[in-house]
Short mmCIF file of C-alpha atoms and ligand atoms in Angstrom, two decimals:
data_model
loop_
_atom_site.label_atom_id
_atom_site.label_comp_id
_atom_site.label_asym_id
_atom_site.label_seq_id
_atom_site.Cartn_x
_atom_site.Cartn_y
_atom_site.Cartn_z
CA MET A 1 -69.84 -38.37 138.55
CA ILE A 2 -67.96 -35.11 138.12
CA LEU A 3 -69.42 -31.60 138.07
CA SER A 4 -67.31 -29.08 136.19
CA PRO A 5 -68.66 -25.55 136.78
CA SER A 6 -67.96 -23.30 133.80
CA MET A 7 -66.10 -20.16 134.73
CA LEU A 8 -67.48 -18.40 131.64
CA SER A 9 -70.60 -17.48 133.60
CA ALA A 10 -68.72 -16.30 136.69
CA ASP A 11 -68.30 -12.66 137.70
CA PHE A 12 -64.78 -11.95 136.38
CA SER A 13 -64.28 -9.16 138.91
CA CYS A 14 -64.14 -11.74 141.71
CA LEU A 15 -63.11 -14.99 140.08
CA LYS A 16 -61.07 -16.28 143.01
CA GLU A 17 -63.96 -15.87 145.46
CA GLN A 18 -66.47 -17.41 143.09
CA ILE A 19 -64.47 -20.51 142.24
CA THR A 20 -63.63 -20.96 145.92
CA GLN A 21 -67.35 -21.01 146.69
CA ALA A 22 -67.88 -23.69 144.03
CA GLU A 23 -64.96 -25.73 145.38
CA ASN A 24 -66.11 -25.50 148.99
CA ALA A 25 -69.58 -26.65 147.94
CA GLY A 26 -68.18 -29.87 146.47
CA ALA A 27 -67.10 -29.19 142.88
CA LYS A 28 -63.88 -31.00 141.93
CA TRP A 29 -63.26 -29.63 138.45
CA LEU A 30 -63.34 -26.14 136.91
CA HIS A 31 -64.36 -25.85 133.26
CA ILE A 32 -62.39 -23.11 131.52
CA ASP A 33 -63.74 -21.95 128.14
CA VAL A 34 -61.18 -20.39 125.85
CA MET A 35 -62.66 -18.74 122.73
CA ASP A 36 -60.75 -17.07 119.92
CA GLY A 37 -63.41 -15.15 117.97
CA ILE A 38 -62.70 -17.33 114.91
CA PHE A 39 -63.68 -20.91 115.74
CA VAL A 40 -66.58 -19.38 117.65
CA PRO A 41 -67.93 -15.84 117.28
CA ASN A 42 -67.07 -14.85 120.85
CA ILE A 43 -63.77 -14.03 122.58
CA SER A 44 -63.47 -15.07 126.23
CA PHE A 45 -60.03 -15.12 127.87
CA GLY A 46 -56.63 -16.74 127.50
CA ALA A 47 -54.18 -18.75 129.54
CA CYS A 48 -52.97 -15.77 131.60
CA VAL A 49 -56.34 -15.54 133.33
CA TYR A 50 -56.51 -19.07 134.73
CA LYS A 51 -52.78 -19.12 135.41
CA CYS A 52 -53.44 -16.54 138.15
CA LEU A 53 -56.06 -18.80 139.74
CA LYS A 54 -53.96 -21.96 139.87
CA GLU A 55 -52.25 -21.25 143.17
CA HIS A 56 -55.55 -20.39 144.87
CA THR A 57 -57.43 -23.62 144.29
CA ASN A 58 -57.15 -27.40 144.14
CA LEU A 59 -59.80 -27.67 141.41
CA PHE A 60 -58.83 -29.79 138.40
CA PHE A 61 -58.46 -27.38 135.47
CA ASP A 62 -60.61 -28.67 132.62
CA VAL A 63 -59.63 -26.39 129.73
CA HIS A 64 -62.01 -26.36 126.76
CA LEU A 65 -60.31 -24.82 123.74
CA MET A 66 -62.73 -23.33 121.23
CA ILE A 67 -59.92 -22.06 119.06
CA THR A 68 -58.83 -22.77 115.53
CA LYS A 69 -55.58 -24.75 115.08
CA PRO A 70 -55.18 -25.58 118.78
CA GLU A 71 -51.74 -27.07 118.09
CA ARG A 72 -50.40 -23.49 118.10
CA TYR A 73 -51.21 -22.96 121.77
CA ILE A 74 -51.21 -26.33 123.53
CA LYS A 75 -47.90 -25.70 125.28
CA GLU A 76 -49.02 -22.31 126.55
CA PHE A 77 -52.24 -23.74 127.96
CA ALA A 78 -50.40 -26.64 129.56
CA ASP A 79 -47.79 -24.37 131.14
CA ALA A 80 -50.51 -22.13 132.56
CA GLY A 81 -51.88 -24.97 134.70
CA ALA A 82 -54.35 -26.98 132.61
CA ASP A 83 -54.86 -30.55 133.86
CA MET A 84 -57.07 -31.61 130.93
CA ILE A 85 -56.89 -29.91 127.54
CA THR A 86 -59.85 -30.54 125.24
CA PHE A 87 -59.84 -29.31 121.65
CA HIS A 88 -62.40 -29.55 118.85
CA THR A 89 -62.00 -32.08 116.06
CA GLU A 90 -63.53 -29.45 113.74
CA ALA A 91 -60.73 -27.00 114.53
CA THR A 92 -57.69 -28.93 113.33
CA ASP A 93 -56.50 -31.51 110.83
CA LYS A 94 -53.84 -32.63 113.35
CA ILE A 95 -56.04 -34.48 115.85
CA SER A 96 -53.64 -37.29 116.60
CA GLU A 97 -50.67 -34.92 116.86
CA CYS A 98 -52.55 -32.66 119.27
CA ILE A 99 -53.33 -35.59 121.57
CA ASP A 100 -49.65 -36.58 121.51
CA MET A 101 -48.54 -33.01 122.27
CA ILE A 102 -50.88 -32.82 125.26
CA HIS A 103 -49.70 -36.16 126.62
CA GLU A 104 -46.05 -35.26 126.15
CA LEU A 105 -46.69 -32.23 128.34
CA GLY A 106 -48.04 -34.54 131.05
CA LYS A 107 -51.70 -33.51 130.70
CA LYS A 108 -54.90 -35.38 129.92
CA ALA A 109 -56.34 -34.95 126.42
CA GLY A 110 -59.98 -34.50 125.47
CA ILE A 111 -61.60 -34.35 122.02
CA ALA A 112 -64.77 -32.33 121.46
CA ILE A 113 -67.54 -32.38 118.87
CA ASN A 114 -70.13 -29.73 118.06
CA PRO A 115 -73.84 -30.64 118.11
CA GLU A 116 -73.94 -31.23 114.35
CA THR A 117 -70.73 -33.30 114.21
CA GLY A 118 -71.13 -37.08 114.11
CA THR A 119 -69.43 -39.52 116.45
CA ASP A 120 -67.48 -40.94 113.47
CA GLU A 121 -65.18 -37.93 113.78
CA VAL A 122 -64.00 -38.99 117.24
CA LYS A 123 -64.17 -42.78 117.03
CA PRO A 124 -60.66 -43.22 115.57
CA TYR A 125 -59.15 -41.28 118.49
CA LEU A 126 -61.12 -42.51 121.50
CA ASP A 127 -58.49 -45.07 122.52
CA LYS A 128 -55.77 -42.50 122.44
CA ALA A 129 -57.68 -39.69 124.18
CA ASP A 130 -58.74 -39.55 127.84
CA MET A 131 -62.13 -37.90 127.38
CA VAL A 132 -64.72 -37.08 124.74
CA LEU A 133 -66.74 -33.87 125.03
CA VAL A 134 -70.19 -33.76 123.47
CA MET A 135 -71.35 -30.17 122.99
CA SER A 136 -75.05 -29.85 123.73
CA VAL A 137 -75.25 -26.22 122.58
CA HIS A 138 -73.56 -24.41 119.71
CA PRO A 139 -70.30 -23.30 121.31
CA GLY A 140 -69.68 -19.63 121.94
CA HIS A 141 -71.98 -18.52 124.73
CA GLY A 142 -73.29 -19.59 128.10
CA GLY A 143 -76.97 -19.68 128.95
CA GLN A 144 -78.30 -21.46 125.84
CA ALA A 145 -80.87 -24.26 125.82
CA TYR A 146 -79.84 -27.94 125.75
CA ILE A 147 -80.12 -29.48 122.26
CA SER A 148 -81.72 -32.88 122.81
CA ASP A 149 -80.64 -34.12 119.36
CA VAL A 150 -77.31 -35.00 121.01
CA ASP A 151 -78.91 -37.55 123.37
CA GLY A 152 -78.26 -40.42 120.94
CA LYS A 153 -74.57 -39.51 120.59
CA ILE A 154 -74.06 -39.66 124.37
CA GLN A 155 -75.72 -43.08 124.53
CA GLU A 156 -73.74 -44.38 121.58
CA LEU A 157 -70.43 -43.15 122.97
CA ARG A 158 -71.12 -44.73 126.36
CA LYS A 159 -71.78 -48.05 124.62
CA ILE A 160 -68.58 -47.83 122.58
CA CYS A 161 -66.30 -46.51 125.34
CA GLY A 162 -67.23 -48.79 128.23
CA PRO A 163 -68.33 -47.81 131.73
CA ASP A 164 -65.29 -45.87 132.94
CA TYR A 165 -64.35 -43.63 130.03
CA LEU A 166 -64.82 -39.89 130.62
CA ILE A 167 -67.76 -38.53 128.61
CA GLU A 168 -68.34 -34.83 129.22
CA VAL A 169 -71.47 -32.97 128.18
CA ASP A 170 -71.40 -29.19 127.92
CA GLY A 171 -74.21 -26.71 127.42
CA GLY A 172 -77.67 -26.03 128.75
CA ILE A 173 -77.45 -28.31 131.78
CA LYS A 174 -79.53 -27.39 134.83
CA LYS A 175 -81.03 -29.06 137.85
CA SER A 176 -84.03 -30.07 135.74
CA ASN A 177 -82.06 -32.05 133.12
CA ILE A 178 -78.75 -33.10 134.74
CA LYS A 179 -80.13 -36.51 135.71
CA HIS A 180 -81.37 -37.05 132.15
CA VAL A 181 -77.84 -36.45 130.84
CA THR A 182 -76.14 -38.73 133.37
CA ASP A 183 -78.75 -41.44 132.69
CA LEU A 184 -77.75 -41.28 129.02
CA GLY A 185 -74.17 -42.04 130.01
CA ALA A 186 -72.39 -38.75 130.70
CA ASN A 187 -70.11 -38.75 133.74
CA VAL A 188 -68.60 -35.27 133.51
CA ILE A 189 -71.17 -32.49 133.55
CA VAL A 190 -70.44 -28.86 132.72
CA ALA A 191 -72.75 -26.22 134.15
CA GLY A 192 -72.13 -22.50 133.73
CA SER A 193 -75.20 -20.33 134.12
CA ALA A 194 -76.83 -22.94 136.38
CA VAL A 195 -73.97 -22.45 138.87
CA PHE A 196 -72.79 -18.87 138.60
CA ASN A 197 -75.98 -16.95 137.85
CA ASP A 198 -77.39 -17.69 141.27
CA ASP A 199 -76.31 -18.72 144.76
CA ILE A 200 -73.11 -20.56 143.80
CA ALA A 201 -72.78 -22.94 146.75
CA GLY A 202 -76.50 -23.76 146.75
CA SER A 203 -76.47 -24.40 143.01
CA VAL A 204 -73.43 -26.71 143.15
CA LYS A 205 -74.98 -28.68 146.00
CA GLY A 206 -78.34 -28.83 144.24
CA LEU A 207 -76.82 -30.17 141.02
CA LEU A 208 -74.68 -32.72 142.88
CA GLU A 209 -77.71 -33.93 144.82
CA GLU A 210 -79.52 -34.73 141.57
CA ILE A 211 -76.74 -37.07 140.48
C1 DX5 B 301 -70.26 -22.80 125.54
C2 DX5 B 301 -69.27 -23.25 126.56
C3 DX5 B 301 -69.91 -23.77 127.79
C4 DX5 B 301 -70.74 -22.77 128.55
C5 DX5 B 301 -71.85 -23.55 129.20
O1 DX5 B 301 -69.60 -22.53 124.37
O2 DX5 B 301 -68.43 -24.25 126.04
O3 DX5 B 301 -68.96 -24.38 128.64
O4 DX5 B 301 -70.03 -22.05 129.51
O5 DX5 B 301 -72.73 -22.65 129.77
P1 DX5 B 301 -74.20 -23.08 130.21
O6 DX5 B 301 -74.04 -24.16 131.25
O7 DX5 B 301 -74.76 -21.83 130.75
O8 DX5 B 301 -74.90 -23.58 128.98
ZN1 ZN B 302 -67.19 -25.42 127.48
#
């Protein structure tokens, strides 16, 4: 079970300190939300921000691209230190090519679907990709409530993908529902506001204890 704290909810004035606290408390991954203001209504930050953090941490950089036509920027995000690059199937008509590009750059590839997108959109690519990301909020902002309509998709994907495949769930996950999501079959859990809005180390430990 992997916890991937989402940097989007961190205090950007002291990112290094905050991610170090999460790492020291037991987190292994860092979820990095890149938003372009087009695929989603919000703009977050680009590759130059997490590039600066790379030398200060051993966290696995789990980069979630909420950008249109991700093929334009895959190399830049890989070069900046991404370990996993996940893009949305809704954002490109070059899904297979994007996975190949990511692999050719020596990184893991993830494919993401929005809450209203069916699993049929990812099924043809599951063998080729390393991870599927099920969004459990409408992408664009931290701090939203978990949409339980996605429960069935998580269960279905776990059945299809077998026990070891990486299934990440992102949005609205807290101490009160993290166990519910892992019981459905998720094994990579993103938590933003539940980690960074409070005592970071205590929150990471609390979430890890639940799973
Ligand atoms: C939303 C982002 C999420 C977000 C999760 O578009 O993809 O990763 O940071 O935040 P919480 O955990 O607060 O819902
Ligand atoms: Zn995300």
